[in-house]
CSV table of C-alpha atoms and ligand atoms in Angstrom, one decimal:
chain,number,residue,atom,x,y,z
A,1,MET,CA,-4.1,-17.7,12.6
A,2,SER,CA,-4.8,-18.9,9.2
A,3,LEU,CA,-5.6,-16.7,6.7
A,4,LYS,CA,-6.9,-19.5,4.3
A,5,GLY,CA,-10.8,-18.5,2.6
A,6,GLN,CA,-11.0,-15.0,3.9
A,7,HIS,CA,-11.9,-11.8,3.0
A,8,ILE,CA,-9.1,-9.7,3.5
A,9,LEU,CA,-11.1,-6.2,4.3
A,10,SER,CA,-8.8,-3.9,7.3
A,11,SER,CA,-5.7,-4.2,8.5
A,12,SER,CA,-7.1,-4.5,12.2
A,13,GLN,CA,-7.0,-8.1,10.5
A,14,PHE,CA,-3.3,-8.7,10.8
A,15,ASP,CA,-1.6,-9.1,13.9
A,16,MET,CA,2.8,-9.7,14.1
A,17,PRO,CA,3.4,-13.2,13.9
A,18,LEU,CA,1.0,-13.1,11.1
A,19,LEU,CA,2.7,-11.0,9.4
A,20,ASP,CA,6.3,-12.3,9.5
A,21,GLU,CA,5.0,-15.0,7.7
A,22,LEU,CA,3.1,-13.0,5.3
A,23,TYR,CA,7.0,-11.5,4.7
A,24,GLY,CA,8.2,-14.6,4.5
A,25,TYR,CA,6.6,-15.7,2.2
A,26,ALA,CA,7.0,-12.5,0.3
A,27,ASP,CA,10.9,-13.0,0.4
A,28,MET,CA,10.9,-16.7,-1.1
A,29,LEU,CA,8.4,-15.1,-3.8
A,30,LEU,CA,11.9,-12.6,-4.1
A,31,PRO,CA,13.4,-14.5,-7.6
A,32,VAL,CA,9.9,-14.6,-8.7
A,33,ALA,CA,9.2,-11.3,-8.2
A,34,ARG,CA,12.5,-10.8,-10.3
A,35,GLY,CA,12.2,-12.7,-13.7
A,36,GLN,CA,14.7,-15.2,-12.1
A,37,MET,CA,12.7,-18.3,-10.5
A,38,THR,CA,8.7,-19.9,-11.5
A,39,THR,CA,6.1,-21.1,-9.6
A,40,ASP,CA,3.0,-22.5,-11.2
A,41,VAL,CA,1.1,-23.0,-7.0
A,42,LEU,CA,-1.7,-21.2,-8.0
A,43,ARG,CA,-1.6,-22.5,-11.7
A,44,GLY,CA,-5.6,-23.0,-13.3
A,45,ALA,CA,-7.2,-20.0,-10.4
A,46,VAL,CA,-8.9,-17.2,-11.4
A,47,LEU,CA,-8.4,-13.9,-9.4
A,48,GLY,CA,-11.8,-11.7,-11.0
A,49,SER,CA,-10.0,-7.7,-10.2
A,50,ILE,CA,-13.1,-5.2,-10.2
A,51,PHE,CA,-11.7,-1.2,-9.7
A,52,PHE,CA,-14.4,1.5,-10.2
A,53,GLU,CA,-11.9,4.4,-9.3
A,54,PRO,CA,-8.8,5.2,-10.8
A,55,SER,CA,-5.8,2.5,-10.6
A,56,THR,CA,-2.5,2.0,-11.6
A,57,ARG,CA,0.1,-0.3,-9.4
A,58,THR,CA,-2.2,-1.8,-7.6
A,59,ARG,CA,-4.3,-3.1,-10.3
A,60,LEU,CA,-1.1,-3.9,-12.3
A,61,SER,CA,1.0,-5.7,-9.3
A,62,PHE,CA,-2.9,-7.6,-8.2
A,63,ASP,CA,-2.3,-8.7,-12.0
A,64,ALA,CA,0.8,-9.2,-11.9
A,65,ALA,CA,0.7,-10.8,-8.6
A,66,PHE,CA,-1.7,-13.9,-10.0
A,67,MET,CA,-0.2,-13.9,-13.1
A,68,ARG,CA,3.2,-14.8,-11.9
A,69,LEU,CA,2.2,-17.7,-9.7
A,70,GLY,CA,0.8,-19.2,-12.3
A,71,GLY,CA,-2.8,-18.1,-12.0
A,72,SER,CA,-4.9,-15.6,-14.8
A,73,VAL,CA,-6.6,-12.8,-14.5
A,74,SER,CA,-10.2,-11.4,-15.4
A,75,ASN,CA,-10.7,-7.7,-15.2
A,76,THR,CA,-13.2,-5.2,-15.2
A,77,THR,CA,-12.2,-1.1,-14.5
A,78,GLY,CA,-15.0,1.4,-15.0
A,79,VAL,CA,-18.6,1.6,-13.2
A,80,GLU,CA,-19.5,3.0,-17.0
A,81,PHE,CA,-18.2,-0.2,-18.3
A,82,SER,CA,-20.4,-3.0,-15.7
A,83,SER,CA,-23.9,-3.5,-15.8
A,84,VAL,CA,-24.4,-1.4,-12.2
A,85,VAL,CA,-25.3,1.1,-14.6
A,86,LYS,CA,-28.0,-0.2,-15.7
A,87,GLY,CA,-29.1,-0.4,-12.2
A,88,GLU,CA,-27.9,-4.0,-11.3
A,89,SER,CA,-27.3,-4.1,-6.8
A,90,LEU,CA,-23.2,-4.7,-5.6
A,91,GLU,CA,-24.6,-8.0,-4.0
A,92,ASP,CA,-26.6,-9.9,-7.6
A,93,MET,CA,-22.8,-8.8,-9.2
A,94,ALA,CA,-21.0,-10.4,-5.7
A,95,ARG,CA,-22.7,-13.1,-6.9
A,96,VAL,CA,-22.1,-13.6,-10.5
A,97,ALA,CA,-18.6,-13.0,-10.0
A,98,GLY,CA,-18.5,-15.7,-6.9
A,99,GLY,CA,-19.6,-18.0,-9.6
A,100,TYR,CA,-16.6,-17.4,-11.9
A,101,MET,CA,-14.1,-17.1,-10.0
A,102,ASP,CA,-11.8,-17.5,-6.8
A,103,ALA,CA,-11.0,-14.4,-5.6
A,104,LEU,CA,-11.7,-11.0,-6.1
A,105,VAL,CA,-9.9,-7.7,-5.2
A,106,VAL,CA,-12.1,-4.8,-5.5
A,107,ARG,CA,-11.9,-1.1,-4.9
A,108,HIS,CA,-14.7,1.2,-4.9
A,109,PHE,CA,-15.4,4.8,-4.5
A,110,GLU,CA,-18.2,3.9,-0.9
A,111,GLU,CA,-16.5,3.1,2.1
A,112,LYS,CA,-18.8,0.3,2.9
A,113,ALA,CA,-19.7,-1.3,-0.7
A,114,ILE,CA,-16.5,-3.5,-0.5
A,115,HIS,CA,-18.4,-5.0,2.8
A,116,GLN,CA,-21.3,-5.8,0.2
A,117,PHE,CA,-19.5,-7.2,-1.4
A,118,ALA,CA,-17.4,-9.7,1.6
A,119,ASN,CA,-21.0,-10.1,3.0
A,120,SER,CA,-22.9,-11.8,-0.6
A,121,ILE,CA,-19.7,-14.1,-1.9
A,122,ASN,CA,-18.5,-17.1,-0.7
A,123,ILE,CA,-15.1,-16.7,-2.1
A,124,PRO,CA,-12.2,-14.4,-1.0
A,125,VAL,CA,-12.8,-10.8,-1.1
A,126,ILE,CA,-9.5,-7.9,-1.0
A,127,ASN,CA,-9.9,-4.9,-0.3
A,128,GLY,CA,-7.9,-3.3,-2.9
A,129,GLY,CA,-9.3,0.1,-1.5
A,130,ASN,CA,-12.1,1.6,-0.7
A,131,GLY,CA,-13.3,5.1,-0.6
A,132,SER,CA,-11.0,7.2,2.4
A,133,GLY,CA,-11.2,3.8,4.5
A,134,GLU,CA,-9.3,1.6,4.3
A,135,HIS,CA,-5.9,0.1,1.4
A,136,PRO,CA,-5.0,-2.5,3.2
A,137,THR,CA,-2.8,-4.4,0.9
A,138,GLN,CA,-0.9,-1.2,0.7
A,139,ALA,CA,-0.1,-1.3,4.5
A,140,MET,CA,1.5,-4.7,3.8
A,141,LEU,CA,3.7,-3.2,1.1
A,142,ASP,CA,4.2,-0.3,2.8
A,143,LEU,CA,5.3,-2.6,6.3
A,144,TYR,CA,7.7,-4.3,4.5
A,145,THR,CA,9.5,-1.7,3.1
A,146,ILE,CA,10.0,0.0,6.3
A,147,ARG,CA,11.3,-3.5,7.4
A,148,THR,CA,13.9,-3.6,4.5
A,149,GLU,CA,15.0,0.1,4.6
A,150,PHE,CA,14.9,0.2,8.5
A,151,LYS,CA,17.3,-2.8,8.7
A,152,ARG,CA,20.1,-1.5,5.9
A,153,LEU,CA,19.4,1.6,7.9
A,154,GLY,CA,21.1,0.0,11.0
A,155,LYS,CA,17.4,1.0,12.7
A,156,ASN,CA,14.9,0.3,14.8
A,157,ILE,CA,11.3,0.1,14.5
A,158,ASP,CA,10.1,0.6,17.5
A,159,GLY,CA,10.7,3.5,19.5
A,160,CYS,CA,11.3,5.3,16.2
A,161,ARG,CA,9.9,8.8,14.8
A,162,VAL,CA,7.1,8.7,12.1
A,163,THR,CA,6.2,12.0,10.4
A,164,MET,CA,2.9,11.2,7.4
A,165,ALA,CA,2.3,14.0,6.0
A,166,GLY,CA,-0.5,15.4,3.4
A,167,ASP,CA,-4.0,14.6,2.9
A,168,LEU,CA,-4.5,12.2,7.0
A,169,ARG,CA,-8.1,12.5,6.3
A,170,TYR,CA,-9.1,10.9,3.3
A,171,GLY,CA,-5.6,9.3,2.3
A,172,ARG,CA,-6.7,5.7,3.0
A,173,THR,CA,-3.2,4.1,2.8
A,174,ILE,CA,-2.6,6.4,5.8
A,175,HIS,CA,-5.8,5.0,7.6
A,176,SER,CA,-4.3,1.2,7.4
A,177,LEU,CA,-1.0,2.1,7.8
A,178,ILE,CA,-0.5,3.5,11.3
A,179,ARG,CA,-2.5,0.1,12.5
A,180,LEU,CA,0.1,-2.0,11.0
A,181,LEU,CA,2.9,0.7,12.7
A,182,SER,CA,0.5,1.1,16.1
A,183,LEU,CA,2.0,-3.4,16.2
A,184,TYR,CA,5.4,-1.6,17.3
A,185,LYS,CA,5.6,-0.1,20.5
A,186,GLY,CA,6.1,3.6,21.6
A,187,LEU,CA,6.4,4.7,18.0
A,188,THR,CA,5.7,8.6,17.9
A,189,PHE,CA,4.6,9.7,15.2
A,190,THR,CA,4.0,13.6,13.7
A,191,MET,CA,0.7,13.6,12.0
A,192,ALA,CA,1.1,16.6,9.4
A,193,SER,CA,-1.8,18.4,7.2
A,194,PRO,CA,-3.1,21.4,5.7
A,195,LYS,CA,-5.6,22.7,7.8
A,196,GLY,CA,-9.2,20.4,7.8
A,197,LEU,CA,-7.3,17.5,6.5
A,198,GLU,CA,-6.4,15.8,10.4
A,199,ILE,CA,-6.4,12.2,10.4
A,200,PRO,CA,-10.1,11.1,12.1
A,201,GLN,CA,-9.6,11.4,15.7
A,202,ASP,CA,-10.4,7.5,16.5
A,203,LEU,CA,-7.3,6.5,14.7
A,204,VAL,CA,-5.2,9.1,16.9
A,205,GLU,CA,-7.2,7.6,20.2
A,206,ALA,CA,-6.4,3.9,19.4
A,207,ALA,CA,-2.6,5.0,18.4
A,208,ARG,CA,-2.3,6.6,21.8
A,209,ALA,CA,-4.2,3.7,23.9
A,210,LYS,CA,-1.1,1.6,22.1
A,211,GLY,CA,0.6,3.5,24.3
A,212,HIS,CA,2.0,5.0,21.9
A,213,THR,CA,3.0,9.4,21.2
A,214,VAL,CA,0.4,11.2,18.4
A,215,LYS,CA,1.2,14.4,17.9
A,216,GLU,CA,-1.0,17.0,15.0
A,217,THR,CA,0.5,19.9,13.3
A,218,HIS,CA,0.0,22.6,10.5
A,219,ASN,CA,3.3,23.1,10.4
A,220,LEU,CA,4.9,20.4,7.8
A,221,GLU,CA,8.1,22.3,8.0
A,222,ALA,CA,8.7,21.6,11.8
A,223,SER,CA,7.3,18.0,10.7
A,224,VAL,CA,10.4,16.9,9.1
A,225,ALA,CA,12.9,17.9,11.5
A,226,ASP,CA,13.4,15.0,13.4
A,227,ALA,CA,11.5,11.8,11.4
A,228,ASP,CA,13.0,8.2,10.8
A,229,LEU,CA,10.5,7.9,8.4
A,230,LEU,CA,8.5,10.4,6.7
A,231,TYR,CA,5.1,9.1,5.1
A,232,ALA,CA,4.2,11.6,2.3
A,233,THR,CA,0.2,11.3,0.5
A,234,ARG,CA,-1.6,13.2,-1.7
A,235,ILE,CA,-4.4,15.7,-1.2
A,236,GLN,CA,-7.7,13.7,-2.4
A,237,LYS,CA,-9.6,16.9,-4.5
A,238,GLU,CA,-11.8,13.8,-6.0
A,239,ARG,CA,-13.0,13.4,-2.4
A,240,MET,CA,-13.7,16.6,-1.3
A,241,SER,CA,-16.8,18.7,-1.3
A,242,GLU,CA,-16.8,22.0,-3.1
A,243,SER,CA,-16.3,23.8,-0.3
A,244,GLU,CA,-13.6,22.7,0.8
A,245,LYS,CA,-12.1,22.8,-2.1
A,246,ALA,CA,-12.3,26.3,-1.7
A,247,ALA,CA,-11.1,26.4,1.6
A,248,ASN,CA,-7.4,24.7,0.9
A,249,GLU,CA,-7.1,27.2,-2.4
A,250,GLY,CA,-3.7,28.6,-2.8
A,251,MET,CA,-2.3,26.6,0.1
A,252,VAL,CA,1.4,25.1,0.2
A,253,PHE,CA,1.6,21.6,1.0
A,254,ARG,CA,4.5,20.5,-0.7
A,255,ILE,CA,7.7,17.8,0.0
A,256,THR,CA,10.5,20.0,-2.1
A,257,LYS,CA,14.0,18.2,-2.0
A,258,ASP,CA,15.0,21.3,-0.5
A,259,LEU,CA,13.1,21.4,2.1
A,260,ALA,CA,14.3,17.8,3.5
A,261,ASP,CA,17.4,18.7,2.1
A,262,ARG,CA,17.8,21.5,5.2
A,263,VAL,CA,15.3,20.1,7.5
A,264,ALA,CA,15.0,16.2,7.4
A,265,PRO,CA,17.8,14.6,9.2
A,266,LYS,CA,19.9,13.0,6.1
A,267,ASP,CA,18.7,9.4,6.7
A,268,VAL,CA,15.4,10.0,6.6
A,269,VAL,CA,13.9,7.0,4.4
A,270,ILE,CA,11.2,8.8,2.6
A,271,MET,CA,8.2,7.2,0.7
A,272,HIS,CA,4.4,7.5,-0.2
A,273,PRO,CA,1.6,5.8,-1.7
A,274,LEU,CA,1.8,7.0,-5.1
A,275,PRO,CA,0.7,8.9,-7.2
A,276,ARG,CA,2.0,11.4,-7.0
A,277,ASP,CA,0.8,15.4,-8.4
A,278,SER,CA,3.7,15.9,-10.1
A,279,ARG,CA,1.5,19.3,-12.2
A,280,PRO,CA,3.2,22.4,-11.3
A,281,GLY,CA,2.2,24.1,-7.8
A,282,ALA,CA,0.8,20.6,-6.6
A,283,ASN,CA,0.9,20.0,-2.8
A,284,ASP,CA,2.4,16.4,-3.1
A,285,LEU,CA,6.3,14.9,-2.4
A,286,SER,CA,8.0,17.2,-5.6
A,287,ASN,CA,9.4,15.5,-8.2
A,288,ASP,CA,12.5,17.4,-7.8
A,289,PHE,CA,14.3,14.3,-5.9
A,290,ASP,CA,16.5,12.6,-8.0
A,291,ASN,CA,14.7,9.0,-8.3
A,292,LYS,CA,17.3,7.5,-7.6
A,293,ASP,CA,17.9,9.5,-4.2
A,294,PRO,CA,18.7,6.1,-2.1
A,295,ARG,CA,16.5,8.1,0.5
A,296,LEU,CA,13.5,8.0,-1.6
A,297,ALA,CA,11.9,4.2,-1.0
A,298,ILE,CA,8.6,4.9,-3.5
A,299,PHE,CA,9.8,2.1,-6.2
A,300,ARG,CA,10.9,-0.2,-3.5
A,301,GLN,CA,7.8,0.0,-2.4
A,302,THR,CA,6.2,-0.5,-5.2
A,303,ASP,CA,8.3,-3.4,-5.9
A,304,ALA,CA,7.4,-4.9,-2.0
A,305,GLY,CA,3.6,-4.4,-3.8
A,306,LEU,CA,4.2,-7.4,-6.0
A,307,LEU,CA,5.6,-9.7,-3.1
A,308,THR,CA,3.4,-8.5,-0.4
A,309,ARG,CA,1.0,-10.0,-2.8
A,310,MET,CA,1.9,-13.1,-3.7
A,311,ALA,CA,2.3,-13.8,-0.2
A,312,LEU,CA,-1.0,-12.8,0.9
A,313,PHE,CA,-2.8,-14.9,-2.4
A,314,CYS,CA,-0.7,-17.9,-2.0
A,315,MET,CA,-2.0,-17.5,2.0
A,316,VAL,CA,-5.6,-16.8,1.7
A,317,LEU,CA,-5.5,-19.3,-1.4
A,318,GLY,CA,-3.7,-21.7,1.0
A,319,VAL,CA,-1.0,-22.8,-0.9
A,320,GLU,CA,1.9,-21.4,0.7
A,321,LYS,CA,3.0,-24.7,2.0
A,322,ASN,CA,3.3,-25.3,-1.9
A,323,ILE,CA,6.6,-23.0,-3.0
A,324,LYS,CA,9.5,-23.5,-1.7
A,325,ASP,CA,9.5,-26.8,-3.9
A,326,SER,CA,7.6,-25.4,-7.2
A,327,LEU,CA,10.7,-22.6,-7.5
A,328,LYS,CA,12.0,-23.4,-10.8
A,329,PRO,CA,14.9,-21.5,-12.9
A,330,ALA,CA,13.3,-18.7,-15.3
A,331,THR,CA,14.1,-18.3,-19.1
A,332,TRP,CA,14.2,-15.4,-20.4
A,333,TRP,CA,16.0,-11.9,-20.0
A,334,ARG,CA,15.7,-9.4,-17.3
A,335,PRO,CA,17.7,-5.9,-16.7
A,336,ALA,CA,20.1,-5.4,-13.8
A,337,TYR,CA,18.6,-3.7,-10.3
A,338,THR,CA,18.4,0.1,-11.1
A,339,SER,CA,20.1,1.8,-8.2
A,340,ASN,CA,22.5,0.3,-5.1
A,341,ASN,CA,19.9,0.1,-2.5
A,342,ASP,CA,17.2,-1.1,-5.4
A,343,ALA,CA,19.9,-4.0,-5.5
A,344,ALA,CA,20.1,-4.8,-2.0
A,345,PHE,CA,16.2,-4.1,-1.3
A,346,TYR,CA,16.0,-7.5,-3.4
A,347,LYS,CA,18.9,-8.9,-2.6
A,348,THR,CA,18.2,-8.5,1.8
A,349,GLY,CA,14.0,-8.5,1.2
A,350,ASN,CA,12.7,-9.2,4.7
A,351,LYS,CA,14.3,-11.1,6.2
B,1,NCD,C1,-3.7,5.5,-3.3
B,1,NCD,C2,-4.9,4.8,-3.7
B,1,NCD,O1,-5.6,4.3,-4.2
B,1,NCD,O2,-5.2,5.2,-2.2
B,1,NCD,N1,-2.2,4.6,-4.1
B,1,NCD,C3,-2.5,3.8,-3.9
B,1,NCD,O3,-3.1,2.7,-4.1
B,1,NCD,N2,-1.2,3.5,-3.9
B,1,NCD,C4,-3.4,7.1,-3.5
B,1,NCD,C5,-3.9,7.5,-3.7
B,1,NCD,O4,-4.4,7.8,-4.6
B,1,NCD,O5,-3.4,9.2,-3.2
């Protein structure tokens, strides 16, 4: 299947051959991500980036990806600075952007907005997060990271044990990732959430229908005990009603270094889409982990965002076959890797 000209709205659009192809191009682009090589496969192309919800890494990495391929980016962030405040429909906005841009990345707080964009435009639209729906490119970079970490550890994804912990109801990254992980065989998913923030049942059923075991629990500590992968997410307070917020008042759901040391297997891979809430008392992956802790893959995850989004742009705009011959040495200074695992990540990639 070719991705050329396609909208990227859901991780359910991907199968394993397509992911293998995408990650092959991502690996090819490793030296570009490291600033060792340059490419100009997208010279002259323009990306529109429309973010109506807060974002740091998603927006930066989409922008950096397009620009490192030789293209340029035009941004608009915040509803308050867009013509939405003048009553413009998303359909009109999409049509306008389609006349200016070659592709569009959209993040919107309403689940259906991404489809309104996609249905009103003739250029590829990439979902940068639609409400509590999906975040397909996050899942792409998450799976790239999982493949790389598991390879380093000599583990298989088939048959592995995955614990997803946190706000599984509103956390869209989980919704996209469980679909991609379900392409493997015989996984055991342990879905650990505070009460009221359980994973939507249709996702549980879909994973079970593919032959995976899915357990649901409110007991965080027990859920971590035999995990090969622990994927933590932030509590999405901004998506909750006042009564849901009140119901969660005072609860403790925190993944600390102490908990990981005591309960989790020594070689557990710990991931989080970020941002993690670092405020005192936050129910999240705690900041007391050393950022160089080998278990913590969160910054290799963010690094993978650049790679996988570059690969995706190449495929969606149909230039992936030009990458190889386009690579030229870069001339500017770049710092060394910050940890051994980071160095290994860039050395081997996904191959
Ligand atoms: C997440 C998001 O926006 O869905 N972050 C990200 O894009 N990496 C997670 C979150 O906001 O909790």
